[in-house]
Amino acid sequence: MKDSYDVIVVGGGPAGSTAAKYAAMGGAKVLVLEKDREIGVPVRCGEAVDHEGLVQFIQPHKKFVAAEIRNFKLIAPDSTVVQPNIKGLGYVLDRKFFDYELARIAANEGAEIATKVYVDGVIKNDGSVTGVSVQYHGDRLFLKSKIVIGADGVESRVGRWAGIDTTVSMHDMESAAQVTAANVDVEEDTCYFYFGERYAPGGYLWVFPKGNKTANIGLGVAADRSKQKHALKFLDEFMAERFPQASVLTKIAGGVPCAETLEKTTMPGLMLVGDAAHQVNPVSGGGIISGMIAGKMAGKVAADIVKQNDMSLIGKYEKEWQDSLGARHHRYYKIKKVIYKFRDNDLDSIAHEISKLPQKQQTLGNIFKQAVIKHPTLILDVMKLFF
Amino acid sequence: MIEIHEDKCDLCGCCVGVCPENCIDLTENRISIEHEICTNCRKCEWACPFEVFEFKNEKVRLKAAV
């Protein structure tokens, strides 16, 4: 580790490694700082991605793909199962190996990666971020950089230290718990989603298979509704009821910022990407691919800033994001707010109507139509998306 | 006063994300809270998936003057 770089990336997840890769490809001297001792662990993620999203960055490979997904099953509160007719392909990743691979690729492009380095503050000069302070093996060091990219996840503090408020509202934070379990009998090409108050109020419960009778089984509860009963209790109850024979290989906690993207993701010398910028699909809670898309945008802009020595270019990143995925997430967020209003009996009746249709017509579009019938104000909310 | 049951903590950062005062510090293997900044708002307690936080005195404190 040297004491000065062009770009310092805080956080070695998918968003951070992708930002580092593109900044390094653009000719910048890049350092990635990871607080944990190893890139890729602990995994705090359901690990599902779609094929189209993934191949924008990397071809699927058996070393980091645990399962191929071809079906969804949506389970209503009263156990009615809807299997939407979906043509796409998805994967459940092994994030440990996936993150490792992304970091390796960034390193091969010239980025330097350091683990077990805890960033405990940013250095500011005249209103600009000019570096970070870190704790490393008992020492406190000050590292200078032209640009800091905060890819420090849901627990991000880089933005807040610099003056950008990244606090997640209780309404938007999904308080999550997950096990990776063995001896789980599920269809190995199917992702299962359970909805309802008894599984996950204000969120959903997922079962994502990882091959050889293993699966990620987890849930997120909206933090403003987890006061009486916390995520782990919901999960323990579900495991005892649905998979009593399963053995737990890993148990983890997590938080997912199911919000709109922060209004402000940049300031002179600083860009925020991924969960740190709330760049998560607010409906699904998926953030791997969107974090990587933001990472790519930020990394390229960072390299341009360094090359042209022009900090005014920093706004390009924010504009590019907000004009593309940011705008889509804004629409999804409005849909989320409507879904949030559904109670168990609404969800049950939607599922009943859908399951009467022939299998071929059980599409996401028809599910949405039924949702509108059951909850007519939904159409108004959706209309608002277009006006 | 807030008590942190460190033995339950998985270091996930959900609490850090919702803390309005930015007063929770989370390293690779340790969680700590700056008690003089904490206002006892209890958001961390509600958001925590693993029930790590326990508030002994439930009175919300006014924000300390900065």
CSV table of C-alpha atoms in Angstrom, one decimal:
chain,number,residue,atom,x,y,z
A,1,MET,CA,0.0,0.0,0.0
A,2,LYS,CA,1.4,3.4,-1.0
A,3,ASP,CA,0.2,6.7,0.5
A,4,SER,CA,-1.3,8.2,-2.7
A,5,TYR,CA,-3.5,6.9,-5.5
A,6,ASP,CA,-5.7,8.3,-8.3
A,7,VAL,CA,-8.7,6.3,-7.1
A,8,ILE,CA,-9.4,4.7,-3.8
A,9,VAL,CA,-12.4,2.3,-3.8
A,10,VAL,CA,-13.8,1.5,-0.3
A,11,GLY,CA,-15.3,-2.0,-0.4
A,12,GLY,CA,-14.4,-5.1,-2.4
A,13,GLY,CA,-17.9,-6.3,-3.3
A,14,PRO,CA,-19.2,-6.5,-6.9
A,15,ALA,CA,-19.8,-2.7,-7.2
A,16,GLY,CA,-16.4,-1.9,-5.8
A,17,SER,CA,-14.4,-4.4,-7.9
A,18,THR,CA,-16.2,-3.4,-11.1
A,19,ALA,CA,-15.5,0.3,-10.4
A,20,ALA,CA,-11.9,-0.6,-9.8
A,21,LYS,CA,-11.7,-2.7,-13.0
A,22,TYR,CA,-13.0,0.1,-15.2
A,23,ALA,CA,-11.0,2.9,-13.4
A,24,ALA,CA,-7.8,0.8,-13.9
A,25,MET,CA,-8.6,0.1,-17.5
A,26,GLY,CA,-8.9,3.8,-18.0
A,27,GLY,CA,-5.3,4.2,-16.8
A,28,ALA,CA,-5.9,5.3,-13.2
A,29,LYS,CA,-3.8,4.0,-10.3
A,30,VAL,CA,-6.4,2.3,-8.2
A,31,LEU,CA,-6.5,0.9,-4.6
A,32,VAL,CA,-9.4,-1.2,-3.3
A,33,LEU,CA,-9.8,-1.4,0.5
A,34,GLU,CA,-11.7,-4.3,2.0
A,35,LYS,CA,-12.4,-4.3,5.7
A,36,ASP,CA,-12.7,-8.1,6.0
A,37,ARG,CA,-9.8,-10.4,5.9
A,38,GLU,CA,-10.9,-12.0,2.7
A,39,ILE,CA,-12.7,-10.8,-0.5
A,40,GLY,CA,-16.1,-12.5,-0.9
A,41,VAL,CA,-16.9,-13.5,2.7
A,42,PRO,CA,-19.0,-13.4,4.7
A,43,VAL,CA,-21.7,-13.7,2.0
A,44,ARG,CA,-24.7,-11.5,2.9
A,45,CYS,CA,-26.9,-12.1,-0.1
A,46,GLY,CA,-29.6,-14.4,-1.6
A,47,GLU,CA,-27.2,-14.6,-4.6
A,48,ALA,CA,-29.7,-14.7,-7.4
A,49,VAL,CA,-29.1,-12.8,-10.7
A,50,ASP,CA,-30.6,-12.9,-14.2
A,51,HIS,CA,-28.7,-14.1,-17.2
A,52,GLU,CA,-29.0,-10.8,-19.2
A,53,GLY,CA,-27.7,-8.8,-16.3
A,54,LEU,CA,-24.8,-11.1,-15.6
A,55,VAL,CA,-23.5,-11.5,-19.2
A,56,GLN,CA,-23.0,-7.7,-19.5
A,57,PHE,CA,-20.0,-8.3,-17.3
A,58,ILE,CA,-18.9,-11.9,-17.2
A,59,GLN,CA,-19.8,-15.2,-18.7
A,60,PRO,CA,-21.5,-17.6,-16.3
A,61,HIS,CA,-18.9,-20.2,-15.2
A,62,LYS,CA,-19.3,-23.3,-13.0
A,63,LYS,CA,-16.7,-22.0,-10.5
A,64,PHE,CA,-19.1,-19.3,-9.3
A,65,VAL,CA,-22.6,-20.5,-10.5
A,66,ALA,CA,-24.3,-22.8,-8.0
A,67,ALA,CA,-27.6,-23.4,-9.9
A,68,GLU,CA,-29.4,-22.5,-13.1
A,69,ILE,CA,-32.9,-21.2,-12.6
A,70,ARG,CA,-35.7,-21.7,-15.1
A,71,ASN,CA,-38.9,-21.3,-12.9
A,72,PHE,CA,-40.4,-19.2,-10.3
A,73,LYS,CA,-43.0,-20.3,-7.8
A,74,LEU,CA,-44.9,-17.6,-5.9
A,75,ILE,CA,-46.6,-18.9,-2.7
A,76,ALA,CA,-49.5,-16.9,-1.3
A,77,PRO,CA,-50.3,-16.6,2.4
A,78,ASP,CA,-52.9,-19.4,2.2
A,79,SER,CA,-50.3,-21.7,0.4
A,80,THR,CA,-51.8,-21.3,-3.1
A,81,VAL,CA,-48.9,-21.7,-5.6
A,82,VAL,CA,-48.6,-19.6,-8.7
A,83,GLN,CA,-46.0,-20.5,-11.2
A,84,PRO,CA,-45.7,-17.6,-13.7
A,85,ASN,CA,-44.8,-18.5,-17.2
A,86,ILE,CA,-41.3,-17.0,-17.5
A,87,LYS,CA,-38.9,-17.5,-20.4
A,88,GLY,CA,-35.8,-16.0,-18.9
A,89,LEU,CA,-32.8,-17.8,-17.4
A,90,GLY,CA,-31.3,-17.0,-14.0
A,91,TYR,CA,-28.6,-18.2,-11.7
A,92,VAL,CA,-27.9,-18.6,-8.0
A,93,LEU,CA,-24.3,-17.6,-7.6
A,94,ASP,CA,-21.7,-18.6,-5.1
A,95,ARG,CA,-20.9,-15.1,-4.2
A,96,LYS,CA,-17.7,-16.1,-2.4
A,97,PHE,CA,-16.2,-17.3,-5.6
A,98,PHE,CA,-18.0,-14.7,-7.7
A,99,ASP,CA,-16.6,-11.7,-5.7
A,100,TYR,CA,-13.2,-13.4,-5.7
A,101,GLU,CA,-13.3,-13.6,-9.5
A,102,LEU,CA,-14.3,-10.0,-9.9
A,103,ALA,CA,-11.5,-8.8,-7.6
A,104,ARG,CA,-9.1,-11.0,-9.5
A,105,ILE,CA,-10.2,-9.4,-12.8
A,106,ALA,CA,-9.8,-5.9,-11.4
A,107,ALA,CA,-6.3,-6.9,-10.1
A,108,ASN,CA,-5.3,-8.2,-13.5
A,109,GLU,CA,-6.3,-4.8,-15.0
A,110,GLY,CA,-3.8,-3.2,-12.5
A,111,ALA,CA,-5.9,-2.4,-9.5
A,112,GLU,CA,-4.2,-3.0,-6.1
A,113,ILE,CA,-6.4,-4.7,-3.5
A,114,ALA,CA,-5.8,-4.7,0.2
A,115,THR,CA,-7.8,-6.6,2.8
A,116,LYS,CA,-8.3,-6.2,6.5
A,117,VAL,CA,-8.1,-2.4,6.1
A,118,TYR,CA,-10.8,-0.5,8.0
A,119,VAL,CA,-11.6,2.9,6.6
A,120,ASP,CA,-12.6,5.1,9.6
A,121,GLY,CA,-12.9,8.5,8.0
A,122,VAL,CA,-12.5,10.6,4.9
A,123,ILE,CA,-10.0,13.4,4.4
A,124,LYS,CA,-11.6,16.7,3.2
A,125,ASN,CA,-10.0,19.7,1.9
A,126,ASP,CA,-11.9,22.9,0.8
A,127,GLY,CA,-15.1,20.9,0.5
A,128,SER,CA,-13.6,18.2,-1.6
A,129,VAL,CA,-12.8,14.6,-0.5
A,130,THR,CA,-9.1,14.0,-1.0
A,131,GLY,CA,-8.5,10.6,0.6
A,132,VAL,CA,-9.4,8.3,3.5
A,133,SER,CA,-8.0,7.5,6.9
A,134,VAL,CA,-7.6,3.8,7.7
A,135,GLN,CA,-6.8,1.4,10.4
A,136,TYR,CA,-4.3,-1.3,9.2
A,137,HIS,CA,-2.5,-3.8,11.5
A,138,GLY,CA,-2.6,-1.4,14.5
A,139,ASP,CA,-1.5,1.6,12.6
A,140,ARG,CA,-3.6,4.6,11.5
A,141,LEU,CA,-2.7,5.7,8.0
A,142,PHE,CA,-3.8,8.6,5.8
A,143,LEU,CA,-4.2,7.7,2.1
A,144,LYS,CA,-4.6,10.5,-0.4
A,145,SER,CA,-6.5,10.1,-3.7
A,146,LYS,CA,-8.1,12.3,-6.4
A,147,ILE,CA,-11.3,10.3,-6.2
A,148,VAL,CA,-12.8,8.1,-3.5
A,149,ILE,CA,-15.5,5.6,-4.6
A,150,GLY,CA,-17.7,4.6,-1.7
A,151,ALA,CA,-18.8,1.0,-2.4
A,152,ASP,CA,-19.1,0.2,1.3
A,153,GLY,CA,-22.5,-1.4,1.3
A,154,VAL,CA,-25.6,-1.0,3.3
A,155,GLU,CA,-23.5,0.0,6.3
A,156,SER,CA,-21.9,2.8,4.3
A,157,ARG,CA,-20.4,5.6,6.3
A,158,VAL,CA,-18.1,7.1,3.7
A,159,GLY,CA,-20.8,9.3,2.3
A,160,ARG,CA,-22.0,10.4,5.7
A,161,TRP,CA,-18.4,11.3,6.8
A,162,ALA,CA,-18.1,13.4,3.7
A,163,GLY,CA,-21.5,15.1,4.1
A,164,ILE,CA,-24.0,13.0,2.0
A,165,ASP,CA,-26.8,11.6,4.1
A,166,THR,CA,-27.0,7.9,3.3
A,167,THR,CA,-29.3,6.9,6.2
A,168,VAL,CA,-31.9,4.3,5.1
A,169,SER,CA,-35.4,4.9,6.4
A,170,MET,CA,-37.0,2.2,8.6
A,171,HIS,CA,-39.7,1.9,6.0
A,172,ASP,CA,-37.2,1.0,3.2
A,173,MET,CA,-34.7,-1.1,5.2
A,174,GLU,CA,-35.3,-4.8,4.8
A,175,SER,CA,-34.0,-6.5,8.0
A,176,ALA,CA,-32.9,-9.9,6.7
A,177,ALA,CA,-31.8,-13.3,7.9
A,178,GLN,CA,-30.7,-16.2,5.8
A,179,VAL,CA,-29.4,-19.8,6.2
A,180,THR,CA,-27.6,-21.9,3.6
A,181,ALA,CA,-29.0,-25.3,4.4
A,182,ALA,CA,-28.3,-28.9,3.3
A,183,ASN,CA,-30.8,-31.8,2.9
A,184,VAL,CA,-33.4,-29.5,1.5
A,185,ASP,CA,-35.9,-31.0,-0.9
A,186,VAL,CA,-36.8,-28.5,-3.5
A,187,GLU,CA,-36.9,-28.4,-7.3
A,188,GLU,CA,-33.3,-27.4,-8.2
A,189,ASP,CA,-34.2,-25.1,-11.1
A,190,THR,CA,-36.9,-23.2,-9.2
A,191,CYS,CA,-36.7,-20.1,-7.0
A,192,TYR,CA,-39.5,-19.9,-4.5
A,193,PHE,CA,-41.0,-16.7,-3.0
A,194,TYR,CA,-43.3,-16.8,0.0
A,195,PHE,CA,-45.5,-13.8,0.8
A,196,GLY,CA,-47.6,-12.9,3.8
A,197,GLU,CA,-47.6,-11.6,7.3
A,198,ARG,CA,-46.6,-15.0,8.9
A,199,TYR,CA,-43.5,-15.3,6.6
A,200,ALA,CA,-42.2,-11.8,6.2
A,201,PRO,CA,-44.3,-8.7,6.9
A,202,GLY,CA,-43.4,-5.9,4.4
A,203,GLY,CA,-41.0,-8.2,2.6
A,204,TYR,CA,-40.8,-11.8,1.3
A,205,LEU,CA,-39.2,-15.1,2.1
A,206,TRP,CA,-37.0,-16.8,-0.5
A,207,VAL,CA,-35.8,-20.3,-1.2
A,208,PHE,CA,-33.1,-20.2,-3.8
A,209,PRO,CA,-31.6,-23.7,-4.6
A,210,LYS,CA,-27.8,-24.0,-4.8
A,211,GLY,CA,-27.5,-27.6,-6.1
A,212,ASN,CA,-27.0,-31.0,-4.3
A,213,LYS,CA,-30.0,-30.4,-2.0
A,214,THR,CA,-28.6,-27.2,-0.6
A,215,ALA,CA,-30.4,-23.8,-0.8
A,216,ASN,CA,-30.3,-20.2,0.5
A,217,ILE,CA,-33.4,-19.8,2.6
A,218,GLY,CA,-33.9,-16.3,3.9
A,219,LEU,CA,-36.3,-13.4,4.4
A,220,GLY,CA,-36.5,-9.7,4.7
A,221,VAL,CA,-38.9,-7.9,7.1
A,222,ALA,CA,-39.5,-4.2,6.7
A,223,ALA,CA,-37.5,-2.7,9.6
A,224,ASP,CA,-40.5,-0.6,10.7
A,225,ARG,CA,-42.5,-3.8,11.1
A,226,SER,CA,-39.9,-6.0,12.8
A,227,LYS,CA,-40.3,-4.4,16.2
A,228,GLN,CA,-42.3,-7.3,17.8
A,229,LYS,CA,-40.7,-10.1,16.0
A,230,HIS,CA,-37.3,-10.0,14.4
A,231,ALA,CA,-36.1,-11.6,11.1
A,232,LEU,CA,-34.3,-14.5,12.7
A,233,LYS,CA,-37.4,-15.6,14.6
A,234,PHE,CA,-39.5,-15.7,11.4
A,235,LEU,CA,-36.7,-17.7,9.7
A,236,ASP,CA,-36.3,-20.2,12.6
A,237,GLU,CA,-40.1,-20.8,12.6
A,238,PHE,CA,-40.2,-21.4,8.8
A,239,MET,CA,-37.3,-23.8,8.9
A,240,ALA,CA,-38.9,-25.8,11.7
A,241,GLU,CA,-42.2,-26.0,9.9
A,242,ARG,CA,-41.1,-26.4,6.3
A,243,PHE,CA,-37.6,-28.0,6.4
A,244,PRO,CA,-37.4,-29.8,9.8
A,245,GLN,CA,-34.9,-32.3,8.3
A,246,ALA,CA,-32.5,-29.6,7.0
A,247,SER,CA,-29.1,-28.8,8.5
A,248,VAL,CA,-27.9,-25.3,8.6
A,249,LEU,CA,-24.4,-24.8,7.1
A,250,THR,CA,-24.3,-21.0,7.4
A,251,LYS,CA,-26.5,-18.5,9.2
A,252,ILE,CA,-26.2,-14.8,8.4
A,253,ALA,CA,-27.9,-11.4,9.0
A,254,GLY,CA,-28.1,-8.6,6.6
A,255,GLY,CA,-29.9,-5.4,5.6
A,256,VAL,CA,-31.2,-4.5,2.2
A,257,PRO,CA,-31.9,-0.8,1.3
A,258,CYS,CA,-35.0,-1.2,-0.8
A,259,ALA,CA,-35.2,2.5,-1.5
A,260,GLU,CA,-34.9,4.9,-4.4
A,261,THR,CA,-31.4,5.8,-5.4
A,262,LEU,CA,-30.0,8.6,-3.2
A,263,GLU,CA,-30.7,12.0,-4.7
A,264,LYS,CA,-27.1,12.9,-4.3
A,265,THR,CA,-24.5,10.2,-5.1
A,266,THR,CA,-21.5,12.5,-5.8
A,267,MET,CA,-19.6,15.5,-4.4
A,268,PRO,CA,-16.2,16.8,-5.4
A,269,GLY,CA,-13.8,13.9,-4.9
A,270,LEU,CA,-16.5,11.3,-4.0
A,271,MET,CA,-18.8,8.9,-5.8
A,272,LEU,CA,-21.1,6.4,-4.1
A,273,VAL,CA,-22.0,3.1,-5.8
A,274,GLY,CA,-24.1,0.0,-5.1
A,275,ASP,CA,-25.9,-0.5,-1.8
A,276,ALA,CA,-24.1,2.6,-0.4
A,277,ALA,CA,-26.0,4.7,-3.0
A,278,HIS,CA,-29.2,2.7,-2.5
A,279,GLN,CA,-29.0,1.3,-6.0
A,280,VAL,CA,-31.1,-1.7,-5.3
A,281,ASN,CA,-34.2,-2.8,-7.1
A,282,PRO,CA,-36.7,-1.7,-4.5
A,283,VAL,CA,-39.2,-4.4,-5.4
A,284,SER,CA,-37.0,-7.5,-5.6
A,285,GLY,CA,-34.1,-6.3,-3.3
A,286,GLY,CA,-31.7,-7.4,-6.0
A,287,GLY,CA,-28.5,-5.3,-6.1
A,288,ILE,CA,-25.7,-7.3,-7.6
A,289,ILE,CA,-26.1,-6.4,-11.2
A,290,SER,CA,-27.3,-2.8,-10.6
A,291,GLY,CA,-24.3,-2.2,-8.3
A,292,MET,CA,-22.0,-3.5,-11.0
A,293,ILE,CA,-23.6,-1.3,-13.6
A,294,ALA,CA,-23.1,1.7,-11.3
A,295,GLY,CA,-19.6,0.6,-10.6
A,296,LYS,CA,-18.8,0.5,-14.3
A,297,MET,CA,-20.2,4.0,-14.8
A,298,ALA,CA,-18.3,5.4,-11.8
A,299,GLY,CA,-15.0,3.7,-12.7
A,300,LYS,CA,-15.0,5.0,-16.2
A,301,VAL,CA,-15.9,8.6,-15.1
A,302,ALA,CA,-13.2,8.4,-12.4
A,303,ALA,CA,-10.6,7.5,-15.0
A,304,ASP,CA,-11.7,10.4,-17.2
A,305,ILE,CA,-11.5,12.8,-14.3
A,306,VAL,CA,-7.9,11.7,-13.6
A,307,LYS,CA,-6.9,11.7,-17.2
A,308,GLN,CA,-8.3,15.2,-17.9
A,309,ASN,CA,-7.7,16.5,-14.5
A,310,ASP,CA,-11.3,17.9,-14.5
A,311,MET,CA,-13.4,17.3,-11.4
A,312,SER,CA,-16.4,18.8,-13.0
A,313,LEU,CA,-16.9,15.5,-15.0
A,314,ILE,CA,-18.0,13.8,-11.7
A,315,GLY,CA,-21.7,14.8,-12.4
A,316,LYS,CA,-21.6,12.6,-15.5
A,317,TYR,CA,-21.8,9.5,-13.3
A,318,GLU,CA,-24.8,10.7,-11.4
A,319,LYS,CA,-26.6,11.8,-14.6
A,320,GLU,CA,-25.9,8.6,-16.4
A,321,TRP,CA,-27.2,6.5,-13.6
A,322,GLN,CA,-30.3,8.6,-12.9
A,323,ASP,CA,-31.2,8.7,-16.6
A,324,SER,CA,-31.0,4.9,-16.9
A,325,LEU,CA,-31.5,2.5,-14.0
A,326,GLY,CA,-32.1,5.3,-11.5
A,327,ALA,CA,-35.3,6.3,-13.4
A,328,ARG,CA,-36.4,2.6,-13.5
A,329,HIS,CA,-35.8,2.1,-9.8
A,330,HIS,CA,-37.9,5.3,-9.2
A,331,ARG,CA,-40.8,3.6,-11.0
A,332,TYR,CA,-40.3,0.3,-9.2
A,333,TYR,CA,-40.3,2.2,-5.9
A,334,LYS,CA,-43.8,3.5,-6.6
A,335,ILE,CA,-45.0,0.0,-7.3
A,336,LYS,CA,-43.3,-1.2,-4.1
A,337,LYS,CA,-45.3,1.3,-2.2
A,338,VAL,CA,-48.5,-0.1,-3.6
A,339,ILE,CA,-47.5,-3.7,-3.0
A,340,TYR,CA,-46.7,-2.7,0.6
A,341,LYS,CA,-50.4,-1.9,1.1
A,342,PHE,CA,-51.5,-5.4,0.2
A,343,ARG,CA,-52.8,-7.5,3.0
A,344,ASP,CA,-52.8,-11.3,3.1
A,345,ASN,CA,-56.4,-11.6,1.8
A,346,ASP,CA,-55.5,-9.4,-1.2
A,347,LEU,CA,-52.6,-11.6,-2.0
A,348,ASP,CA,-54.6,-14.8,-1.5
A,349,SER,CA,-57.4,-13.7,-3.9
A,350,ILE,CA,-54.9,-12.6,-6.5
A,351,ALA,CA,-53.3,-16.0,-6.3
A,352,HIS,CA,-56.7,-17.8,-6.6
A,353,GLU,CA,-57.8,-15.9,-9.7
A,354,ILE,CA,-54.4,-16.5,-11.4
A,355,SER,CA,-54.4,-20.3,-10.6
A,356,LYS,CA,-57.8,-20.6,-12.4
A,357,LEU,CA,-56.1,-19.5,-15.6
A,358,PRO,CA,-54.4,-22.1,-17.9
A,359,GLN,CA,-50.7,-22.4,-17.1
A,360,LYS,CA,-49.7,-20.5,-20.3
A,361,GLN,CA,-51.6,-17.5,-19.2
A,362,GLN,CA,-50.1,-17.4,-15.7
A,363,THR,CA,-47.8,-14.6,-16.7
A,364,LEU,CA,-46.5,-11.7,-14.6
A,365,GLY,CA,-48.6,-9.4,-16.7
A,366,ASN,CA,-51.8,-11.3,-15.7
A,367,ILE,CA,-50.8,-11.4,-12.1
A,368,PHE,CA,-50.5,-7.7,-12.3
A,369,LYS,CA,-53.9,-7.4,-14.0
A,370,GLN,CA,-55.5,-9.4,-11.1
A,371,ALA,CA,-53.6,-7.2,-8.6
A,372,VAL,CA,-55.3,-4.1,-10.3
A,373,ILE,CA,-58.7,-5.8,-10.1
A,374,LYS,CA,-58.2,-6.5,-6.4
A,375,HIS,CA,-56.7,-3.1,-5.7
A,376,PRO,CA,-58.0,-0.7,-8.2
A,377,THR,CA,-56.0,2.2,-6.9
A,378,LEU,CA,-53.0,0.3,-8.2
A,379,ILE,CA,-53.9,1.5,-11.7
A,380,LEU,CA,-53.7,5.1,-10.5
A,381,ASP,CA,-50.4,4.5,-8.9
A,382,VAL,CA,-49.1,2.9,-12.1
A,383,MET,CA,-50.6,5.7,-14.2
A,384,LYS,CA,-48.5,8.0,-12.2
A,385,LEU,CA,-45.4,6.2,-13.4
A,386,PHE,CA,-46.0,7.4,-16.9
A,387,PHE,CA,-47.0,11.0,-16.2
B,1,MET,CA,-28.7,3.4,28.0
B,2,ILE,CA,-28.3,0.8,25.3
B,3,GLU,CA,-26.8,-2.6,25.9
B,4,ILE,CA,-25.2,-4.5,23.0
B,5,HIS,CA,-25.3,-8.3,23.1
B,6,GLU,CA,-22.1,-8.8,21.2
B,7,ASP,CA,-22.4,-12.6,21.3
B,8,LYS,CA,-25.6,-12.3,19.1
B,9,CYS,CA,-24.1,-9.8,16.7
B,10,ASP,CA,-23.4,-11.0,13.1
B,11,LEU,CA,-21.7,-7.7,12.1
B,12,CYS,CA,-24.2,-7.2,9.2
B,13,GLY,CA,-24.5,-3.5,9.3
B,14,CYS,CA,-28.3,-3.2,9.2
B,15,CYS,CA,-28.1,-1.0,12.3
B,16,VAL,CA,-25.4,1.2,10.8
B,17,GLY,CA,-27.7,1.8,7.8
B,18,VAL,CA,-30.6,3.0,9.8
B,19,CYS,CA,-28.8,4.9,12.5
B,20,PRO,CA,-29.7,8.6,12.0
B,21,GLU,CA,-26.7,9.8,14.1
B,22,ASN,CA,-24.0,7.7,12.4
B,23,CYS,CA,-22.8,6.6,15.8
B,24,ILE,CA,-22.4,2.9,15.3
B,25,ASP,CA,-18.9,1.7,14.4
B,26,LEU,CA,-18.5,-1.7,12.8
B,27,THR,CA,-15.2,-3.3,12.0
B,28,GLU,CA,-14.5,-6.8,10.7
B,29,ASN,CA,-15.0,-8.3,14.2
B,30,ARG,CA,-16.3,-5.6,16.5
B,31,ILE,CA,-19.4,-3.4,17.0
B,32,SER,CA,-19.4,-0.4,19.2
B,33,ILE,CA,-21.6,2.6,19.8
B,34,GLU,CA,-20.7,6.2,20.7
B,35,HIS,CA,-23.0,6.6,23.7
B,36,GLU,CA,-22.6,10.3,23.9
B,37,ILE,CA,-24.0,10.8,20.4
B,38,CYS,CA,-26.7,8.1,20.6
B,39,THR,CA,-30.2,9.6,21.2
B,40,ASN,CA,-31.9,6.3,22.2
B,41,CYS,CA,-34.1,6.5,19.1
B,42,ARG,CA,-34.1,2.6,19.1
B,43,LYS,CA,-34.1,2.3,15.3
B,44,CYS,CA,-31.1,-0.1,15.6
B,45,GLU,CA,-33.0,-2.2,18.1
B,46,TRP,CA,-36.0,-2.6,15.7
B,47,ALA,CA,-34.0,-3.1,12.6
B,48,CYS,CA,-31.6,-5.7,13.9
B,49,PRO,CA,-32.4,-9.1,12.5
B,50,PHE,CA,-30.7,-10.9,15.4
B,51,GLU,CA,-32.0,-8.9,18.4
B,52,VAL,CA,-28.6,-7.5,19.5
B,53,PHE,CA,-29.7,-4.3,21.0
B,54,GLU,CA,-31.5,-3.8,24.3
B,55,PHE,CA,-32.5,-0.4,25.6
B,56,LYS,CA,-32.5,-0.1,29.4
B,57,ASN,CA,-33.7,3.5,29.6
B,58,GLU,CA,-36.3,4.2,26.9
B,59,LYS,CA,-36.3,8.0,27.0
B,60,VAL,CA,-35.4,9.5,23.7
B,61,ARG,CA,-32.7,12.1,24.2
B,62,LEU,CA,-32.6,15.4,22.4
B,63,LYS,CA,-29.9,15.5,19.8
B,64,ALA,CA,-26.6,16.7,21.4
B,65,ALA,CA,-25.6,20.2,20.2
B,66,VAL,CA,-22.8,19.9,17.8
